Coordinates of C-alpha atoms in Angstrom, one line a residue:
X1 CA 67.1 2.4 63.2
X2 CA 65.8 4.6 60.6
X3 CA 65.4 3.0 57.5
X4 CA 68.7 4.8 55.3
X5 CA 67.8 7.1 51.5
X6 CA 67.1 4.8 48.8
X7 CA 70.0 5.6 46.0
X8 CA 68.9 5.6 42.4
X9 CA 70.5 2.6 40.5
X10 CA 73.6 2.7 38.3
X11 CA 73.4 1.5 35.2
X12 CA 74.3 -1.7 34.1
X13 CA 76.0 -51.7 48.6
X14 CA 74.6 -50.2 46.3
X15 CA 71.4 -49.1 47.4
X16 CA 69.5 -45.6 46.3
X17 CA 70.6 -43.3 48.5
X18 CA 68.6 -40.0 48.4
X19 CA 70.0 -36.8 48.4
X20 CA 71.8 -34.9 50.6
X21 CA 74.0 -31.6 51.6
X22 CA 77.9 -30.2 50.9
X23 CA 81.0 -27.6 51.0
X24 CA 84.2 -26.5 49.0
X25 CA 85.6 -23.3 49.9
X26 CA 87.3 -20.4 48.5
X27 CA 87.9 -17.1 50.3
X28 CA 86.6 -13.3 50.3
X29 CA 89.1 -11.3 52.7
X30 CA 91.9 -11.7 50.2
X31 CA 91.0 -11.8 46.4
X32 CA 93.6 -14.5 44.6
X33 CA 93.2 -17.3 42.4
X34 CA 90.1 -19.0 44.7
X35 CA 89.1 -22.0 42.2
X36 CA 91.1 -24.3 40.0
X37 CA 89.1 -24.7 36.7
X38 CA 88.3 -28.1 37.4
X39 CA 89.1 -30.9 35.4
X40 CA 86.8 -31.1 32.0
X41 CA 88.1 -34.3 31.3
X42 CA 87.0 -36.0 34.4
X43 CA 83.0 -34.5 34.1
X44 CA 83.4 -35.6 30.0
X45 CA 84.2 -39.0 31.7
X46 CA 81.6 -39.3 34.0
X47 CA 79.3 -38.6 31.2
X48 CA 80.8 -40.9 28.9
X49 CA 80.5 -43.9 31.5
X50 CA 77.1 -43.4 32.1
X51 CA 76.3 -43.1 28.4
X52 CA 77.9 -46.5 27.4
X53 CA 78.6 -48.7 30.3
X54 CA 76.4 -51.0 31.6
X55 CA 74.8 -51.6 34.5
X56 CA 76.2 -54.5 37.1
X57 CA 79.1 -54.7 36.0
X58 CA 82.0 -53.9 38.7
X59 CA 84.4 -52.2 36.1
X60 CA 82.2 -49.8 35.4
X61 CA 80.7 -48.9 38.2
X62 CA 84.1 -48.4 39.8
X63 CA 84.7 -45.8 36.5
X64 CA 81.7 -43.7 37.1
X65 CA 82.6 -43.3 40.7
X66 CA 85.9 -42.1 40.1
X67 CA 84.8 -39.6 38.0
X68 CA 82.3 -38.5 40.1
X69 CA 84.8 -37.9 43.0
X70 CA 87.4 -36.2 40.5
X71 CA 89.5 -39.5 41.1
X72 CA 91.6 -38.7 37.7
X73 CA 93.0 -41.9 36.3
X74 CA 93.6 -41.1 33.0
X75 CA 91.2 -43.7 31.2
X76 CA 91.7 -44.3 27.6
X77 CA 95.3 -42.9 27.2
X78 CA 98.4 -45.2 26.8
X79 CA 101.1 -43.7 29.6
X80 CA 104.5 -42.7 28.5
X81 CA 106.5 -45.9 30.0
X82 CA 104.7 -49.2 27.8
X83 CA 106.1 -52.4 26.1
X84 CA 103.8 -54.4 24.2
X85 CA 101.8 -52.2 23.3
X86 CA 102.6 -50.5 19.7
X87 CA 102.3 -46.2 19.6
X88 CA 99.7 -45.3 17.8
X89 CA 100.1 -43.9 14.1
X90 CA 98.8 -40.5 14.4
X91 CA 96.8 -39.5 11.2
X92 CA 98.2 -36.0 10.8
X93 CA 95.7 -34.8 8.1
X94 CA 93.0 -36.0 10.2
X95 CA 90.7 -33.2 10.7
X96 CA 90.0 -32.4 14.4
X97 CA 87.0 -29.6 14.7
X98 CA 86.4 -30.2 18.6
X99 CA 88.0 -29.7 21.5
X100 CA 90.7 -32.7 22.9
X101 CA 88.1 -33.1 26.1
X102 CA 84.9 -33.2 24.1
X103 CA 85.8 -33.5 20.2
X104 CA 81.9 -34.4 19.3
X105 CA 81.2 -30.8 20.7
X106 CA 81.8 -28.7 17.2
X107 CA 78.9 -25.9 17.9
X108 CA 76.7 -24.3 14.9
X109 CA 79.1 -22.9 12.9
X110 CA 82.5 -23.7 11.6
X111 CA 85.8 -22.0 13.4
X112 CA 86.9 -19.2 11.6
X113 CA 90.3 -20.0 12.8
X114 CA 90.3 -23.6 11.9
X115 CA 93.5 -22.9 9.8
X116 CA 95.2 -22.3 13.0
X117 CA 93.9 -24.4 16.0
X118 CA 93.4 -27.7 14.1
X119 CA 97.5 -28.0 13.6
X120 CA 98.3 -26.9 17.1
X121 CA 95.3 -28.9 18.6
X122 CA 96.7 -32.1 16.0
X123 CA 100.4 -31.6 18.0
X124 CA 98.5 -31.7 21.6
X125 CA 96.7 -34.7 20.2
X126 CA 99.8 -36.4 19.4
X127 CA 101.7 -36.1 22.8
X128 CA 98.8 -37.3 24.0
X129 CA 98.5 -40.5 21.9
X130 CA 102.0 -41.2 21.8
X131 CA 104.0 -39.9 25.1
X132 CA 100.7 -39.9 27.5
X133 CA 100.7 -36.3 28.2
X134 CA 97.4 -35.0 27.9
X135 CA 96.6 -31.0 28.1
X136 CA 93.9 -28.0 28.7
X137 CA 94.7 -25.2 27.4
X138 CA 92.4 -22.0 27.3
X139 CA 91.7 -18.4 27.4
X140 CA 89.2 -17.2 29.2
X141 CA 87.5 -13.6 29.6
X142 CA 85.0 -12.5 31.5
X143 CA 82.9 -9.2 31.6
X144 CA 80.7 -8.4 34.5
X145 CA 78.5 -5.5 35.1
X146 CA 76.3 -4.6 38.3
X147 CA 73.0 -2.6 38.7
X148 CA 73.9 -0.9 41.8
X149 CA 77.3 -0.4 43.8
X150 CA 78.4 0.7 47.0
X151 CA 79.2 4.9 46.4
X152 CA 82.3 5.6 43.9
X153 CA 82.7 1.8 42.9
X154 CA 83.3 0.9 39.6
X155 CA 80.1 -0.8 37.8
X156 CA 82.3 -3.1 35.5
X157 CA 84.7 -5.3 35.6
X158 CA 86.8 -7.6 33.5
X159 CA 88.9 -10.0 34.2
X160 CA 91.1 -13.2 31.9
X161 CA 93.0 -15.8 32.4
X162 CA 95.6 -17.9 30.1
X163 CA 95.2 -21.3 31.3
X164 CA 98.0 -24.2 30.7
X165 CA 97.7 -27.6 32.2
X166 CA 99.4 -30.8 31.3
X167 CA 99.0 -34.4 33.1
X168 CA 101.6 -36.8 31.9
X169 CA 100.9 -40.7 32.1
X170 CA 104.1 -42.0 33.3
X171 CA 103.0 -45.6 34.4
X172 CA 100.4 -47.5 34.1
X173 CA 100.3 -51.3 35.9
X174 CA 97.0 -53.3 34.9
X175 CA 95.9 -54.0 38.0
X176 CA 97.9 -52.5 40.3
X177 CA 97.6 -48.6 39.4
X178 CA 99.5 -45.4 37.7
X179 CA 101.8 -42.8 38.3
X180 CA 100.8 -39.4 36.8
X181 CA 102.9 -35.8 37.0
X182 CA 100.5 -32.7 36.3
X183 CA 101.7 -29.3 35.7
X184 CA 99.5 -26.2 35.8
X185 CA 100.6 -22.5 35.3
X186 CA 98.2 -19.6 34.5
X187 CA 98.6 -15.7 33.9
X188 CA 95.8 -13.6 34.6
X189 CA 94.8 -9.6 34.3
X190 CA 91.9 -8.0 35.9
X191 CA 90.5 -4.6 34.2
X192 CA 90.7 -2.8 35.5
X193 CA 94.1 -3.2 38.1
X194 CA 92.2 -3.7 41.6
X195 CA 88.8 -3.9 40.8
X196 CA 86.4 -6.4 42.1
X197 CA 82.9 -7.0 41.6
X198 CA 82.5 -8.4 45.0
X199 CA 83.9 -5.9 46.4
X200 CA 81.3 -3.4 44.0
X201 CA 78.1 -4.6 45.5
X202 CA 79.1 -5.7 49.1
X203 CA 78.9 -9.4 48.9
X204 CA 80.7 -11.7 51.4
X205 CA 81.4 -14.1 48.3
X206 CA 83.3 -13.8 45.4
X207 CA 81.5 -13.1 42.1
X208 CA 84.0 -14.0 39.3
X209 CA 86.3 -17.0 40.1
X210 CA 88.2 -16.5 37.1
X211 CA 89.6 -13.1 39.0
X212 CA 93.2 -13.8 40.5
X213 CA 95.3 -11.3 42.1
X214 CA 98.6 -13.1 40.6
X215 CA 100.0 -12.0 37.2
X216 CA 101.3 -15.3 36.6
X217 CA 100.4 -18.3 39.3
X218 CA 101.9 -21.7 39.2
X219 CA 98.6 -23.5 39.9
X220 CA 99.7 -27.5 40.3
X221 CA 102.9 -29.6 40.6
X222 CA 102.4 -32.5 42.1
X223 CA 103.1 -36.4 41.5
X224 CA 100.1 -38.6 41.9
X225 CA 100.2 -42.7 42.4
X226 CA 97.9 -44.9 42.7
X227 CA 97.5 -48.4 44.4
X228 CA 95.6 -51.5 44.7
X229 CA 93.9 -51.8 41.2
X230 CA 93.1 -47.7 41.4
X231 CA 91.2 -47.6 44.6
X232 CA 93.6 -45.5 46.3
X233 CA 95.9 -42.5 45.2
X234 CA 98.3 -40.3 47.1
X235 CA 99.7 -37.2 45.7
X236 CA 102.9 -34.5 46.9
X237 CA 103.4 -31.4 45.6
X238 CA 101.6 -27.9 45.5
X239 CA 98.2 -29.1 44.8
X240 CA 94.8 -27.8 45.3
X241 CA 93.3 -28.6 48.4
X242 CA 89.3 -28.9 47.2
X243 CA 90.9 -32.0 44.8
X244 CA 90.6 -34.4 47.3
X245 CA 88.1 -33.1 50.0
X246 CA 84.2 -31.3 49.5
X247 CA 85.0 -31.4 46.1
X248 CA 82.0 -30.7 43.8
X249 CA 82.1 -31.7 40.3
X250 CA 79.2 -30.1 39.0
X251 CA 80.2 -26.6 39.8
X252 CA 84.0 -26.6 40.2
X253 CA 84.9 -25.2 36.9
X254 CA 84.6 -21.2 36.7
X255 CA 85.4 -21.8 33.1
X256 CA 82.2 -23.5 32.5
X257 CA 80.1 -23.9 35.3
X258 CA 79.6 -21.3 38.2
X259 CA 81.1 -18.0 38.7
X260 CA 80.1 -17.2 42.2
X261 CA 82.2 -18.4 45.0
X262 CA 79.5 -20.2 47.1
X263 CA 78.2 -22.6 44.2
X264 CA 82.4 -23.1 42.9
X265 CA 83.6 -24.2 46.3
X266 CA 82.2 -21.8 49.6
X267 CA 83.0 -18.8 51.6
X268 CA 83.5 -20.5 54.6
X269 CA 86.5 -22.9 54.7
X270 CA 89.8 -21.5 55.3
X271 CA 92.5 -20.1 53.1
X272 CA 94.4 -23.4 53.4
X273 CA 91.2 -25.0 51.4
X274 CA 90.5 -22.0 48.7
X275 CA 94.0 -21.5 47.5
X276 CA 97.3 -23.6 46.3
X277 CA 99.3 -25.3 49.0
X278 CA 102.1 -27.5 49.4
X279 CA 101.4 -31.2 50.8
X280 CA 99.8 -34.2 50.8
X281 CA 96.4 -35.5 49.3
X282 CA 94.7 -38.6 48.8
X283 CA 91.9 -40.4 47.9
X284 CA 90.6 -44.1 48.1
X285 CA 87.4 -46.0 47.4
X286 CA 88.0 -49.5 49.8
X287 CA 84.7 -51.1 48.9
X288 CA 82.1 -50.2 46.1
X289 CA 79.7 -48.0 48.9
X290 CA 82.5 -46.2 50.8
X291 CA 85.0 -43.9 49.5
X292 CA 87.7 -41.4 52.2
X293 CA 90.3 -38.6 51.4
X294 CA 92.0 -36.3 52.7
X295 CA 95.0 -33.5 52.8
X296 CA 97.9 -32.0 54.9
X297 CA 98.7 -29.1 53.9
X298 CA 100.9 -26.0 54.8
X299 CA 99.7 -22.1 54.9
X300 CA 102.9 -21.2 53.5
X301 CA 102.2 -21.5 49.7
X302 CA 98.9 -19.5 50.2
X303 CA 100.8 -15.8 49.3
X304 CA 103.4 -17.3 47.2
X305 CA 102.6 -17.7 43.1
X306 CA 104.6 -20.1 42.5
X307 CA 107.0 -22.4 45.3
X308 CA 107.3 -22.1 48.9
X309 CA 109.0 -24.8 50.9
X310 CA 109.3 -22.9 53.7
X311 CA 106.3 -25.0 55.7
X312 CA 105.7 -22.5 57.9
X313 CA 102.9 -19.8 58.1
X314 CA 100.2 -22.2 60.0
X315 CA 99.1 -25.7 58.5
X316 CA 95.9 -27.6 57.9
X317 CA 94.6 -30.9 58.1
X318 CA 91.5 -32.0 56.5
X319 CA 89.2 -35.5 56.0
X320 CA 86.0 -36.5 54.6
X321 CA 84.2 -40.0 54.8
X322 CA 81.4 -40.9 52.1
X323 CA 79.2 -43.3 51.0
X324 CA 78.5 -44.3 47.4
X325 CA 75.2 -45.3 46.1
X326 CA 73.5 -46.4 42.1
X327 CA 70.8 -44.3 40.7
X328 CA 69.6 -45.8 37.6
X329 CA 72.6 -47.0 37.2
X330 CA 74.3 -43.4 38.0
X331 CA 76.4 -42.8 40.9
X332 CA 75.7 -40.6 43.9
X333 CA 77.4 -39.5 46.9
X334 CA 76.8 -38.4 50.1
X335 CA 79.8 -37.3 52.6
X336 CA 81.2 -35.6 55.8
X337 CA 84.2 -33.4 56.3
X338 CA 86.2 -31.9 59.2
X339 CA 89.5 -29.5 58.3
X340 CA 91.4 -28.4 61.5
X341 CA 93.9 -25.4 61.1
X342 CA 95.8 -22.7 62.9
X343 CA 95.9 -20.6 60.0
X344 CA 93.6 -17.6 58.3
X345 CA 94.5 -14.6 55.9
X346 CA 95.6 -12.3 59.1
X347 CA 98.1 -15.0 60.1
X348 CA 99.3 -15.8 56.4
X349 CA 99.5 -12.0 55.2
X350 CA 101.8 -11.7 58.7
X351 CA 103.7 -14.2 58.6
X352 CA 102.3 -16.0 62.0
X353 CA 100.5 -18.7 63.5
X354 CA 96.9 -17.8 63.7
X355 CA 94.3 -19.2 66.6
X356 CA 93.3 -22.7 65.8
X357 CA 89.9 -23.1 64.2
X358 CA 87.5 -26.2 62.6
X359 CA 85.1 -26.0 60.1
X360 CA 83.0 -29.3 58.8
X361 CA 81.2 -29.5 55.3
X362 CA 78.2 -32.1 54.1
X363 CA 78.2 -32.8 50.0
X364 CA 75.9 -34.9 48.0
X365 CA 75.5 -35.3 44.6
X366 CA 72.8 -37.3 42.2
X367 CA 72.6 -37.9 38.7
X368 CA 68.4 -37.8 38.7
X369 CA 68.9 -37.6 34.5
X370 CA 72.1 -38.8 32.4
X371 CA 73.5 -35.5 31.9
X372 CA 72.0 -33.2 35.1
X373 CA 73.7 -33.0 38.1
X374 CA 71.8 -32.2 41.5
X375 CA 74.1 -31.2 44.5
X376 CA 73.2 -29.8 47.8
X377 CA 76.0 -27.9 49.7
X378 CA 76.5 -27.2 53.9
X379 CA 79.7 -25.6 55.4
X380 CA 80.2 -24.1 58.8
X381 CA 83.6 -22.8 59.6
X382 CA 84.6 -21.3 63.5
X383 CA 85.1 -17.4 62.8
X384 CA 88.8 -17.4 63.8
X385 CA 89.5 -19.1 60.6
X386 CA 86.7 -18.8 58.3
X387 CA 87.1 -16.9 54.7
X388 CA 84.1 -14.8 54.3
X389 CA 81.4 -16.4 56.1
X390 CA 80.8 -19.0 59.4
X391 CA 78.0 -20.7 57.8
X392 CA 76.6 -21.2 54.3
X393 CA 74.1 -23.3 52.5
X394 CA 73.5 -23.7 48.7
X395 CA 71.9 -26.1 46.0
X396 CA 71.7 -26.6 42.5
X397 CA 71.2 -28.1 39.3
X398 CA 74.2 -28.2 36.5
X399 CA 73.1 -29.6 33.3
X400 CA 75.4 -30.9 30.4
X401 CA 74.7 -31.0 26.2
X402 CA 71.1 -29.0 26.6
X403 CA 68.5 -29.7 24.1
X404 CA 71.1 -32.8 22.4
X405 CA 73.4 -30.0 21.7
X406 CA 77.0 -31.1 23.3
X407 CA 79.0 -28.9 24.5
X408 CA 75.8 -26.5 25.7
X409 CA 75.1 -26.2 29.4
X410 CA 72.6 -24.6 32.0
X411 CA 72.9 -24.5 35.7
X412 CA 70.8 -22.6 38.1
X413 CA 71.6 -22.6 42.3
X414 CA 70.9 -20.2 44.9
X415 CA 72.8 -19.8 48.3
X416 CA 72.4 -18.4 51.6
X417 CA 75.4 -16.8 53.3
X418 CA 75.6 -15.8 57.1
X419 CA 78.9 -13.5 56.7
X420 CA 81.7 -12.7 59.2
X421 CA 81.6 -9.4 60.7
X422 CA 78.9 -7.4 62.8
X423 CA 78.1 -4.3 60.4
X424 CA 76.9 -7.5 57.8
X425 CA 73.3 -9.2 56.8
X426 CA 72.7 -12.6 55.6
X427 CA 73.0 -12.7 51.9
X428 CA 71.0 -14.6 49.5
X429 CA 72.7 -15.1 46.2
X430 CA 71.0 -16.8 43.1
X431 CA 72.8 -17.7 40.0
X432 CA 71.7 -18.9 36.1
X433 CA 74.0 -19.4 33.4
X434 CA 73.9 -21.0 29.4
X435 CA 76.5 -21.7 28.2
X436 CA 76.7 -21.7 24.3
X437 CA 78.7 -23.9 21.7
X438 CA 79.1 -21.1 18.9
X439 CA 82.0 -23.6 17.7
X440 CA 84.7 -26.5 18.3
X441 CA 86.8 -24.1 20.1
X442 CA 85.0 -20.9 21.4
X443 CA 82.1 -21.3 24.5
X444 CA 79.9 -18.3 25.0
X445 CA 78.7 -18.1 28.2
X446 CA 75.8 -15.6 29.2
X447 CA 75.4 -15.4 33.7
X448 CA 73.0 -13.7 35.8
X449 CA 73.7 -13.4 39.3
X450 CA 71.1 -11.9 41.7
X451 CA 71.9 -10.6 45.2
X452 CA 68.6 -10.0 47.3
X453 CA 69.8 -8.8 49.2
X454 CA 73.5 -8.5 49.1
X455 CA 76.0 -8.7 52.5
X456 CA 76.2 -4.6 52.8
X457 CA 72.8 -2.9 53.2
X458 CA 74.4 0.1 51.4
X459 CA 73.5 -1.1 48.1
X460 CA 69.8 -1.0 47.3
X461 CA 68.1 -4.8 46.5
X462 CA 68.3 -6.5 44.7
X463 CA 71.3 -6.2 42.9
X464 CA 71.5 -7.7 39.5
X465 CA 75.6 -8.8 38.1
X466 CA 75.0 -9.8 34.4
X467 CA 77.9 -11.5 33.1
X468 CA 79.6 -12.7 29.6
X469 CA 82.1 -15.2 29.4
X470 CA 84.0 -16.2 26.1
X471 CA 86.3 -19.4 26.9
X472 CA 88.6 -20.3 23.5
X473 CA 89.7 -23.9 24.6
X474 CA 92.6 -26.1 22.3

């Protein structure tokens, strides 16, 4: 084949157990609300437990692996339903210059809007301490722009996202487990209506998992319970599937982390896995080494924004096996996981049962430092069902409070993406970001994404996406 005109571009037992491999998913065909945001608390956790718990002891080690599996307990809050125990007395004038996840994170310079966040951020403060409901709310806004771009697409894009989500403590029974209720709405706008970045440059992934094609999404409502001194937990409702299986807690959250849809989940697993479903997850850790979960799910909730009983549309069915290992006293993981499902966006958009399909994912996760995360990432998915791409491979570094500064962050990965479709090449994607504390409230995020080569040999390589990304978090 001749080789096609160049274009100018356009402008803008607890052994060590070594490392290993791993998948989430989120999907290309049809652009929605891919990634959840993750859970800030649960990272802020992990990093707390390694800071100040010490080595041996059971306790701890059994907090540090929860939070490195996004096992959400709650730790440190008094649930709504307590006797003997006294509510707290809230200290109203008490000034509070951080955020409720990470309050020692105040940045390098005050918050010129002090005068209005502290009072609002002192209310969420107090249903936390005194009723157990604890609460992330944020605005984020994202601006990308792309060197080169398939012919007549736009070079820009933005896209933001209000961001409400609230975990009430109902129960807690030392020794036995809790009951928690989490609520999650969001509204989001892309500017321009329609536009994509993705689709911009030809890449089989998603470039900005903030983007949602929803106006207003109810994200979560489930109830979660947990048994046998929090070793196992169960949850119904519309959840998230990536929760409880290939879930990666060093990239899962767009608002801080990763961007790009192969480092924040994959491009392979099916649209049961990278969107909002109705069913049934779990999670449990039966001995200190060995931890399983799993979903079933139905493809019905995948097109609706908010509630769909209907449990029709296809269904999926997902587990994943791990073991559980000490670092230097850090946790790692290593784990397995299979998702069968007759569903994919052809069949959900119609209404149908698709062709059945499996795909299979391989995570692991070190701590090599206190506050750097090292993950490796594998998913295959059978092209009847997969999102963007049969196979995909990635691996990365996330790094947390840079240079003793909390609150900064770096991460750098790179991925390799074998897309469906025959008119397609193999696409290499690397991404860097730093995220900057400018003060208790407002993150500044500068990305770089590099596409060398992209999925579409239309666009000339590489292709640089520089990106800036201003979260203001309560």
């Amino acid at each position: 084949m001749a080789p096609r005109p160049k274009r100018p571009w356009t402008g803008p037992s607890r052994e060590i157990v070594a490392l290993g491999i791993a998948a989430l998913a989120i999907t290309h065909h049809v652009h929605r609300a891919w990634s959840d945001g993750g859970n800030v608390f649960v990272l802020h956790d992990l990093h707390d437990f390694n800071r100040f718990s010490s080595r041996g002891d059971d306790m701890a080690w059994m907090n540090k692996s929860r939070s490195l599996l996004g096992f959400d307990i709650m730790p440190g809050i008094m649930p709504l339903a307590r006797t003997g125990s006294p509510r707290s007395h809230f200290d109203w004038a008490a000034p509070q210059p951080g955020v409720i996840a990470q309050p020692g994170a105040t940045g390098f310079m005050a918050d010129p809007l002090g005068f209005v966040v502290d009072p609002m951020r002192r209310g969420l403060l107090y249903a936390q301490d005194e009723w157990g409901l604890r609460t992330d709310l944020y605005e984020a806004l994202v601006l990308q722009a792309a060197t080169d771009t398939l012919a007549g697409a736009r070079s820009t894009v933005g896209v933001s996202r209000l961001n409400l989500r609230s975990d009430l403590l109902v129960f807690r029974d030392p020794g036995v487990g809790m009951g928690r209720l989490t609520f999650q709405i969001r509204s989001n706008a892309t500017m321009p209506g329609g536009a994509s970045m993705s689709a911009s440059v030809g890449a089989a992934s998603a470039l900005d998992e903030v983007q949602s094609t929803f106006d207003n999404q109810l994200v979560r409502l489930a109830w979660s319970q947990s048994f046998f001194n929090d070793r196992w937990m169960v949850s119904i409702g519309k959840l998230n599937p990536s929760d409880y299986v290939a879930d990666n807690i060093f990239a899962n959250d767009e608002s801080r982390q990763f961007l790009a849809q192969p480092f924040d989940g994959n491009s392979t697993w099916p649209v049961t896995f990278q969107d909002k479903c109705e069913g049934v997850g779990t999670i449990a850790i039966p001995t200190d080494w060995l931890f399983l979960s799993g979903y079933a799910v139905s493809a019905a909730g995948v097109n609706d924004a908010w509630l769909d009983l209907s449990l029709g549309d296809g269904y999926a069915v997902a587990g994943e096996v791990g073991l559980l290992a000490e670092f230097d006293g850090r946790p790692c993981r290593v784990s397995w996981a299979w998702c069968g499902t007759d569903a994919n966006a052809t069949s959900v958009e119609q209404g149908v049962d698709g062709a059945w399909g499996t795909c299979q994912a391989v995570t692991a996760q070190m701590l090599p430092l206190p506050q750097m995360g090292a993950w490796f990432q594998w998913s295959q998915a059978d092209a009847d069902v997969a999102s963007g791409a049969t196979h995909e491979l990635a691996l990365g570094l996330t790094i947390d409070d840079c240079f003793e500064r909390r609150g900064d962050g770096f991460g750098l990965a790179i991925a390799r993406t074998e897309p469906v479709g025959t008119d397609v090449q193999t696409q290499w994607l690397t991404e860097a970001y730093y995220r900057f504390q400018v003060n208790g409230s407002l993150q500044l995020t500068l990305d770089a994404q590099l596409l060398a080569p992209s999925a579409s040999e239309l666009v000339d390589d590489p292709v640089l996406v520089g990106g800036v990304r201003a979260v203001w978090r309560f």
